[in-house]
GROMACS .gro file of C-alpha atoms in nm:
model
  382
    1MET     CA    1  12.416  10.455  14.354
    2ILE     CA    2  12.045  10.443  14.452
    3PRO     CA    3  11.860  10.314  14.130
    4TYR     CA    4  11.670  10.574  13.941
    5SER     CA    5  11.794  10.869  14.117
    6SER     CA    6  12.009  11.013  13.854
    7PHE     CA    7  12.015  11.075  13.477
    8TYR     CA    8  12.347  10.897  13.475
    9PHE     CA    9  12.167  10.567  13.587
   10PHE     CA   10  11.904  10.628  13.335
   11PHE     CA   11  12.179  10.674  13.051
   12ILE     CA   12  12.344  10.363  13.137
   13LEU     CA   13  12.016  10.160  13.179
   14GLY     CA   14  11.908  10.314  12.851
   15ILE     CA   15  12.213  10.180  12.660
   16LEU     CA   16  12.166   9.824  12.819
   17LEU     CA   17  11.810   9.818  12.755
   18ILE     CA   18  11.859   9.856  12.380
   19PRO     CA   19  11.944   9.483  12.280
   20ILE     CA   20  11.671   9.371  12.519
   21ILE     CA   21  11.421   9.590  12.305
   22VAL     CA   22  11.540   9.475  11.995
   23LEU     CA   23  11.522   9.100  12.097
   24GLY     CA   24  11.175   9.164  12.229
   25TYR     CA   25  11.047   9.288  11.892
   26LYS     CA   26  11.221   8.954  11.733
   27GLU     CA   27  11.019   8.756  11.979
   28LYS     CA   28  11.338   8.655  12.173
   29ARG     CA   29  11.513   8.665  12.499
   30SER     CA   30  11.880   8.620  12.567
   31ILE     CA   31  11.902   8.470  12.931
   32ILE     CA   32  12.289   8.533  12.900
   33TYR     CA   33  12.244   8.889  12.814
   34TYR     CA   34  11.957   8.926  13.064
   35SER     CA   35  12.210   8.803  13.342
   36PHE     CA   36  12.475   9.051  13.202
   37VAL     CA   37  12.255   9.360  13.249
   38HIS     CA   38  12.144   9.254  13.604
   39LEU     CA   39  12.520   9.202  13.698
   40VAL     CA   40  12.606   9.536  13.555
   41ILE     CA   41  12.321   9.732  13.728
   42LEU     CA   42  12.385   9.558  14.056
   43LEU     CA   43  12.745   9.624  14.058
   44LEU     CA   44  12.657  10.001  13.972
   45VAL     CA   45  12.420   9.996  14.281
   46PHE     CA   46  12.658   9.835  14.521
   47VAL     CA   47  13.024   9.892  14.402
   48SER     CA   48  13.052  10.232  14.563
   49ASP     CA   49  13.038  10.080  14.920
   50ILE     CA   50  13.209   9.766  14.960
   51HIS     CA   51  13.036   9.688  15.293
   52GLN     CA   52  12.694   9.688  15.104
   53LEU     CA   53  12.823   9.473  14.821
   54LEU     CA   54  12.995   9.203  15.060
   55SER     CA   55  12.669   9.221  15.275
   56PHE     CA   56  12.446   9.182  14.972
   57ILE     CA   57  12.648   8.885  14.848
   58VAL     CA   58  12.660   8.710  15.184
   59TYR     CA   59  12.280   8.763  15.211
   60ILE     CA   60  12.209   8.586  14.868
   61VAL     CA   61  12.427   8.299  14.953
   62TRP     CA   62  12.259   8.282  15.308
   63GLN     CA   63  11.898   8.279  15.149
   64SER     CA   64  12.002   8.062  14.840
   65ILE     CA   65  12.135   7.786  15.091
   66LEU     CA   66  11.839   7.822  15.330
   67VAL     CA   67  11.558   7.807  15.067
   68GLN     CA   68  11.736   7.532  14.874
   69TRP     CA   69  11.772   7.327  15.174
   70TYR     CA   70  11.404   7.361  15.266
   71VAL     CA   71  11.302   7.261  14.927
   72SER     CA   72  11.509   6.922  14.972
   73TYR     CA   73  11.359   6.902  15.314
   74ARG     CA   74  10.999   6.958  15.211
   75LYS     CA   75  11.023   6.667  14.977
   76GLU     CA   76  11.026   6.424  15.261
   77LYS     CA   77  10.889   6.604  15.568
   78ASN     CA   78  10.676   6.885  15.636
   79GLU     CA   79  10.732   6.948  16.031
   80SER     CA   80  10.595   7.292  16.159
   81TYR     CA   81  10.889   7.367  16.376
   82VAL     CA   82  11.141   7.322  16.094
   83PHE     CA   83  10.926   7.564  15.877
   84TYR     CA   84  10.945   7.837  16.168
   85ILE     CA   85  11.295   7.800  16.220
   86ALA     CA   86  11.342   7.841  15.857
   87ILE     CA   87  11.148   8.158  15.856
   88LEU     CA   88  11.326   8.280  16.158
   89LEU     CA   89  11.674   8.217  15.977
   90SER     CA   90  11.538   8.420  15.670
   91ILE     CA   91  11.405   8.696  15.871
   92MET     CA   92  11.720   8.725  16.117
   93PRO     CA   93  11.945   8.941  15.863
   94LEU     CA   94  11.681   9.197  15.849
   95PHE     CA   95  11.588   9.195  16.218
   96VAL     CA   96  11.963   9.239  16.313
   97THR     CA   97  11.966   9.523  16.052
   98LYS     CA   98  11.676   9.708  16.209
   99MET     CA   99  11.806   9.639  16.572
  100LEU     CA  100  12.154   9.789  16.537
  101PRO     CA  101  12.077  10.152  16.541
  102LEU     CA  102  11.892  10.101  16.871
  103PHE     CA  103  12.235  10.003  17.022
  104GLU     CA  104  12.405  10.281  16.846
  105LEU     CA  105  12.629  10.041  16.643
  106THR     CA  106  12.747  10.065  16.285
  107ASN     CA  107  12.539   9.869  16.058
  108LEU     CA  108  12.783   9.650  15.862
  109ILE     CA  109  12.550   9.386  15.732
  110GLY     CA  110  12.256   9.605  15.574
  111PHE     CA  111  12.229   9.694  15.227
  112LEU     CA  112  11.978   9.873  15.000
  113GLY     CA  113  11.685   9.649  14.924
  114ILE     CA  114  11.720   9.397  15.217
  115SER     CA  115  11.380   9.448  15.315
  116TYR     CA  116  11.222   9.358  14.976
  117LEU     CA  117  11.465   9.059  14.933
  118THR     CA  118  11.357   8.934  15.271
  119PHE     CA  119  10.976   8.960  15.158
  120LYS     CA  120  11.071   8.744  14.850
  121SER     CA  121  11.256   8.487  15.049
  122VAL     CA  122  10.982   8.459  15.324
  123GLN     CA  123  10.719   8.419  15.044
  124MET     CA  124  10.903   8.131  14.860
  125LEU     CA  125  10.956   7.949  15.211
  126ILE     CA  126  10.575   7.997  15.288
  127ASP     CA  127  10.455   7.893  14.937
  128LEU     CA  128  10.679   7.579  14.954
  129ARG     CA  129  10.513   7.485  15.324
  130ASP     CA  130  10.173   7.536  15.179
  131GLY     CA  131  10.226   7.316  14.863
  132ALA     CA  132  10.180   7.622  14.635
  133LEU     CA  133  10.529   7.554  14.509
  134LYS     CA  134  10.636   7.187  14.457
  135THR     CA  135  10.972   7.284  14.366
  136LEU     CA  136  11.214   7.555  14.322
  137ALA     CA  137  11.558   7.560  14.112
  138LEU     CA  138  11.817   7.762  14.245
  139LYS     CA  139  11.831   7.962  13.905
  140GLU     CA  140  11.461   8.026  13.946
  141GLN     CA  141  11.510   8.156  14.303
  142LEU     CA  142  11.805   8.374  14.186
  143ALA     CA  143  11.635   8.532  13.918
  144PHE     CA  144  11.347   8.627  14.135
  145LEU     CA  145  11.558   8.765  14.422
  146LEU     CA  146  11.790   8.956  14.178
  147PHE     CA  147  11.548   9.100  13.932
  148PHE     CA  148  11.704   9.442  13.956
  149PRO     CA  149  11.435   9.685  13.854
  150THR     CA  150  11.226   9.625  14.184
  151ILE     CA  151  11.536   9.512  14.401
  152SER     CA  152  11.566   9.835  14.610
  153SER     CA  153  11.200   9.938  14.693
  154GLY     CA  154  10.968   9.703  14.531
  155PRO     CA  155  10.688   9.663  14.406
  156ILE     CA  156  10.680   9.311  14.576
  157ASP     CA  157  10.602   9.045  14.300
  158ARG     CA  158  10.485   8.697  14.350
  159PHE     CA  159  10.713   8.422  14.261
  160LYS     CA  160  10.458   8.216  14.065
  161ARG     CA  161  10.338   8.515  13.862
  162PHE     CA  162  10.702   8.625  13.795
  163LYS     CA  163  10.810   8.268  13.681
  164LYS     CA  164  10.527   8.264  13.445
  165ASP     CA  165  10.642   8.596  13.273
  166MET     CA  166  11.005   8.473  13.267
  167GLU     CA  167  10.914   8.142  13.086
  168THR     CA  168  10.678   8.326  12.836
  169ILE     CA  169  10.818   8.544  12.548
  170PRO     CA  170  10.563   8.783  12.434
  171THR     CA  171  10.475   8.830  12.079
  172LYS     CA  172  10.575   9.114  11.864
  173GLU     CA  173  10.239   9.263  11.930
  174GLU     CA  174  10.244   9.204  12.306
  175TYR     CA  175  10.603   9.342  12.334
  176ARG     CA  176  10.514   9.660  12.155
  177LEU     CA  177  10.221   9.739  12.392
  178LEU     CA  178  10.451   9.647  12.695
  179LEU     CA  179  10.707   9.875  12.541
  180TYR     CA  180  10.477  10.166  12.476
  181GLN     CA  181  10.320  10.114  12.846
  182GLY     CA  182  10.684  10.105  12.986
  183ILE     CA  183  10.791  10.426  12.826
  184ASN     CA  184  10.467  10.584  12.952
  185LYS     CA  185  10.539  10.482  13.315
  186ILE     CA  186  10.885  10.612  13.293
  187PHE     CA  187  10.772  10.956  13.180
  188LEU     CA  188  10.520  10.957  13.463
  189GLY     CA  189  10.791  10.859  13.700
  190PHE     CA  190  10.984  11.159  13.588
  191LEU     CA  191  10.691  11.386  13.627
  192TYR     CA  192  10.612  11.244  13.983
  193LYS     CA  193  10.959  11.204  14.127
  194PHE     CA  194  11.172  11.478  13.964
  195ILE     CA  195  10.916  11.751  13.935
  196ILE     CA  196  10.608  11.744  14.153
  197ALA     CA  197  10.785  11.559  14.436
  198TYR     CA  198  11.086  11.782  14.396
  199VAL     CA  199  10.875  12.110  14.399
  200ILE     CA  200  10.700  12.011  14.716
  201ASN     CA  201  11.001  11.933  14.905
  202ASP     CA  202  11.220  12.226  14.794
  203ARG     CA  203  10.946  12.490  14.762
  204VAL     CA  204  10.742  12.389  15.068
  205ILE     CA  205  10.894  12.143  15.305
  206GLU     CA  206  11.237  12.286  15.318
  207THR     CA  207  11.134  12.647  15.356
  208PRO     CA  208  11.231  12.813  15.677
  209PHE     CA  209  10.865  12.875  15.794
  210ILE     CA  210  10.762  12.504  15.761
  211GLN     CA  211  11.076  12.388  15.934
  212GLY     CA  212  10.986  12.625  16.216
  213HIS     CA  213  10.754  12.360  16.381
  214THR     CA  214  10.471  12.604  16.470
  215PRO     CA  215  10.109  12.455  16.483
  216LEU     CA  216  10.047  12.623  16.142
  217ALA     CA  217  10.381  12.508  15.993
  218THR     CA  218  10.321  12.156  16.110
  219PHE     CA  219   9.958  12.154  15.979
  220ILE     CA  220  10.080  12.277  15.630
  221TYR     CA  221  10.380  12.011  15.657
  222MET     CA  222  10.130  11.722  15.716
  223TYR     CA  223   9.968  11.757  15.381
  224ALA     CA  224  10.277  11.874  15.183
  225TYR     CA  225  10.473  11.573  15.323
  226SER     CA  226  10.179  11.338  15.244
  227LEU     CA  227  10.170  11.444  14.895
  228TYR     CA  228  10.541  11.451  14.867
  229LEU     CA  229  10.546  11.095  15.013
  230PHE     CA  230  10.310  10.983  14.729
  231PHE     CA  231  10.473  11.143  14.432
  232ASP     CA  232  10.822  11.038  14.540
  233PHE     CA  233  10.726  10.670  14.608
  234ALA     CA  234  10.498  10.635  14.322
  235GLY     CA  235  10.755  10.808  14.089
  236TYR     CA  236  10.997  10.538  14.189
  237SER     CA  237  10.744  10.263  14.133
  238ALA     CA  238  10.649  10.379  13.801
  239PHE     CA  239  11.012  10.368  13.724
  240ALA     CA  240  11.052   9.994  13.833
  241ILE     CA  241  10.730   9.893  13.665
  242GLY     CA  242  10.824  10.070  13.343
  243VAL     CA  243  11.188   9.918  13.327
  244SER     CA  244  11.023   9.585  13.415
  245TYR     CA  245  10.772   9.621  13.120
  246MET     CA  246  11.053   9.675  12.874
  247MET     CA  247  11.198   9.369  12.998
  248GLY     CA  248  10.901   9.170  12.930
  249ILE     CA  249  10.812   9.126  13.311
  250LYS     CA  250  10.447   9.260  13.397
  251THR     CA  251  10.546   9.388  13.763
  252PRO     CA  252  10.224   9.450  13.961
  253GLU     CA  253  10.110   9.800  14.026
  254ASN     CA  254  10.186   9.973  14.350
  255PHE     CA  255   9.946  10.280  14.354
  256ASN     CA  256   9.606  10.329  14.224
  257LEU     CA  257   9.485  10.679  14.305
  258PRO     CA  258   9.507  10.644  14.694
  259PHE     CA  259   9.400  10.978  14.788
  260ILE     CA  260   9.042  10.928  14.661
  261SER     CA  261   8.988  10.640  14.889
  262ARG     CA  262   8.644  10.619  15.056
  263ASN     CA  263   8.757  10.440  15.372
  264ILE     CA  264   9.082  10.333  15.518
  265LYS     CA  265   9.029   9.965  15.386
  266ASP     CA  266   8.980  10.099  15.043
  267PHE     CA  267   9.316  10.319  15.111
  268TRP     CA  268   9.512   9.995  15.170
  269ASN     CA  269   9.373   9.853  14.860
  270ARG     CA  270   9.513  10.140  14.680
  271TRP     CA  271   9.832  10.245  14.864
  272HIS     CA  272  10.164  10.033  14.840
  273MET     CA  273   9.943   9.751  14.712
  274SER     CA  274  10.217   9.502  14.666
  275LEU     CA  275  10.314   9.546  15.036
  276SER     CA  276   9.968   9.572  15.203
  277PHE     CA  277   9.853   9.262  14.994
  278TRP     CA  278  10.173   9.066  15.095
  279PHE     CA  279  10.087   9.146  15.470
  280ARG     CA  280   9.730   9.060  15.412
  281ASP     CA  281   9.804   8.713  15.263
  282TYR     CA  282  10.117   8.608  15.454
  283VAL     CA  283  10.062   8.762  15.787
  284TYR     CA  284   9.672   8.849  15.845
  285MET     CA  285   9.528   8.552  15.677
  286ARG     CA  286   9.758   8.299  15.822
  287PHE     CA  287   9.692   8.444  16.170
  288VAL     CA  288   9.319   8.440  16.144
  289LEU     CA  289   9.343   8.081  15.994
  290PHE     CA  290   9.566   7.980  16.269
  291MET     CA  291   9.352   8.129  16.538
  292THR     CA  292   9.035   7.977  16.401
  293LYS     CA  293   9.187   7.625  16.360
  294LYS     CA  294   9.306   7.635  16.737
  295LYS     CA  295   8.999   7.766  16.862
  296TRP     CA  296   9.149   7.953  17.131
  297ILE     CA  297   8.924   8.267  17.082
  298LYS     CA  298   8.577   8.174  16.938
  299ASN     CA  299   8.493   8.533  16.867
  300ARG     CA  300   8.569   8.582  16.496
  301TYR     CA  301   8.577   8.967  16.522
  302ALA     CA  302   8.831   8.957  16.816
  303VAL     CA  303   9.037   8.725  16.600
  304SER     CA  304   9.014   8.956  16.310
  305TYR     CA  305   9.108   9.251  16.514
  306MET     CA  306   9.398   9.087  16.665
  307GLY     CA  307   9.524   9.015  16.317
  308TYR     CA  308   9.497   9.372  16.219
  309PHE     CA  309   9.707   9.487  16.523
  310LEU     CA  310   9.962   9.210  16.435
  311LEU     CA  311   9.961   9.308  16.065
  312PHE     CA  312  10.001   9.685  16.104
  313LEU     CA  313  10.241   9.654  16.409
  314LEU     CA  314  10.468   9.436  16.193
  315MET     CA  315  10.415   9.697  15.909
  316GLY     CA  316  10.524   9.967  16.146
  317ILE     CA  317  10.817   9.786  16.271
  318TRP     CA  318  10.910   9.683  15.917
  319HIS     CA  319  10.980  10.056  15.837
  320GLY     CA  320  11.220  10.070  16.146
  321ILE     CA  321  11.234  10.016  16.527
  322ALA     CA  322  11.157  10.367  16.626
  323LEU     CA  323  10.845  10.492  16.814
  324HIS     CA  324  10.682  10.678  16.544
  325TYR     CA  325  10.679  10.389  16.313
  326ILE     CA  326  10.512  10.183  16.571
  327VAL     CA  327  10.270  10.433  16.681
  328TYR     CA  328  10.197  10.484  16.301
  329GLY     CA  329  10.148  10.105  16.266
  330LEU     CA  330   9.900  10.110  16.560
  331TYR     CA  331   9.749  10.418  16.440
  332HIS     CA  332   9.612  10.237  16.124
  333ALA     CA  333   9.535   9.908  16.294
  334ALA     CA  334   9.294  10.153  16.503
  335LEU     CA  335   9.155  10.288  16.194
  336ILE     CA  336   9.093   9.980  16.043
  337ILE     CA  337   8.909   9.823  16.343
  338SER     CA  338   8.709  10.137  16.398
  339PHE     CA  339   8.592  10.128  16.029
  340ASP     CA  340   8.522   9.764  16.046
  341TYR     CA  341   8.286   9.820  16.339
  342PHE     CA  342   8.129  10.123  16.192
  343GLU     CA  343   8.063   9.923  15.859
  344ARG     CA  344   7.900   9.631  16.054
  345LYS     CA  345   7.674   9.870  16.259
  346ASN     CA  346   7.592  10.059  15.933
  347LYS     CA  347   7.480   9.734  15.800
  348GLN     CA  348   7.223   9.690  16.058
  349LEU     CA  349   7.101  10.050  16.133
  350GLN     CA  350   7.168  10.209  15.757
  351PHE     CA  351   7.261  10.552  15.912
  352TRP     CA  352   7.517  10.629  15.658
  353LYS     CA  353   7.347  10.594  15.299
  354LYS     CA  354   7.551  10.549  15.001
  355ASN     CA  355   7.514  10.844  14.766
  356LYS     CA  356   7.745  11.122  14.583
  357ILE     CA  357   7.746  11.337  14.906
  358THR     CA  358   7.844  11.077  15.144
  359ALA     CA  359   8.103  10.939  14.890
  360ILE     CA  360   8.253  11.286  14.895
  361ILE     CA  361   8.250  11.318  15.268
  362SER     CA  362   8.393  10.993  15.310
  363ILE     CA  363   8.697  11.062  15.082
  364ILE     CA  364   8.768  11.397  15.261
  365ILE     CA  365   8.751  11.213  15.604
  366THR     CA  366   8.974  10.917  15.481
  367PHE     CA  367   9.230  11.182  15.325
  368HIS     CA  368   9.279  11.377  15.640
  369ALA     CA  369   9.294  11.062  15.852
  370VAL     CA  370   9.571  10.929  15.603
  371CYS     CA  371   9.759  11.250  15.613
  372PHE     CA  372   9.773  11.256  16.000
  373GLY     CA  373   9.894  10.921  15.970
  374PHE     CA  374  10.183  11.035  15.750
  375LEU     CA  375  10.262  11.318  15.995
  376ILE     CA  376  10.300  11.045  16.281
  377PHE     CA  377  10.510  10.833  16.009
  378SER     CA  378  10.732  11.151  15.936
  379GLY     CA  379  10.867  11.168  16.292
  380ARG     CA  380  10.794  11.523  16.340
  381LEU     CA  381  10.566  11.491  16.618
  382PHE     CA  382  10.793  11.308  16.843
   0.00000   0.00000   0.00000
């Protein structure tokens, strides 16, 4: 069962959350019951497919052994090659999962949420390498990996932030606010996912005319699909964040009015924020620092642009090893680089003044550029 996809799921979840809400009002938290709820939900998600369930269990065991071994190793040594091997081993299950469809092989090792769990595991390894994490107990690692509200599609949390929430029990007043915000998020999720996204998909995208692939149909499809993608994914994120709040965990936001972005950089600070910030911090920034340290390329703009191409290429491949995903990633890399060049020239020449008119024009241009990117992403063009 896919989380948040049916009222049956919400019914079971609602019953399971009642004791957590009661304990929250009493400024208490039961780790035993907390673990029980996670076990029930995870079984509910995976029990219908024995292959996914076994793959999930093997994956968790694999990542647990790998990360805990690196924790022990890091206490004594910090060799770069060992770190890179650990990263490759952590990514390997996801890589194999993405590659199997290319060879038309049955995917027996993939499962719902493998991408997001890999982000968490890689994040922990990098933080251990950098010294941001001095130690990491197995129970802390499992609590972070198995946090069910975000396990299938994020948002991608950070371990240190998550750990702080787990170790802090909200006061009655704090929990009342979290509960209120969580319920509002869940109602917003219903509005987005089950009403707006459903109507767009059923009444526009799935109609015979739009499926006809004429130029006009494709033009309408581009905007309809973009809106559908936002409301469907933002609805899911609202569910995940809302349930997290009800459990006393302040999972980060994933969307912040992305379609009013004034430029493409602003868009990626508003769209799927937990993913874009993860790639920014753990891919782009690390690449730029590495290249700056090595001094192989002295032009800092060239290094930055290479970093953008690497970032968005990986982001495209993360969605799948298909041509339209790769082109989607490269398209956004080109947009980011073009805007960066435009922004630098504008600082020198001041030809694009900042006022209400240029702000509106910027929003319109960015919206259309983003929608065309989603058309590429949809696979309808090729």
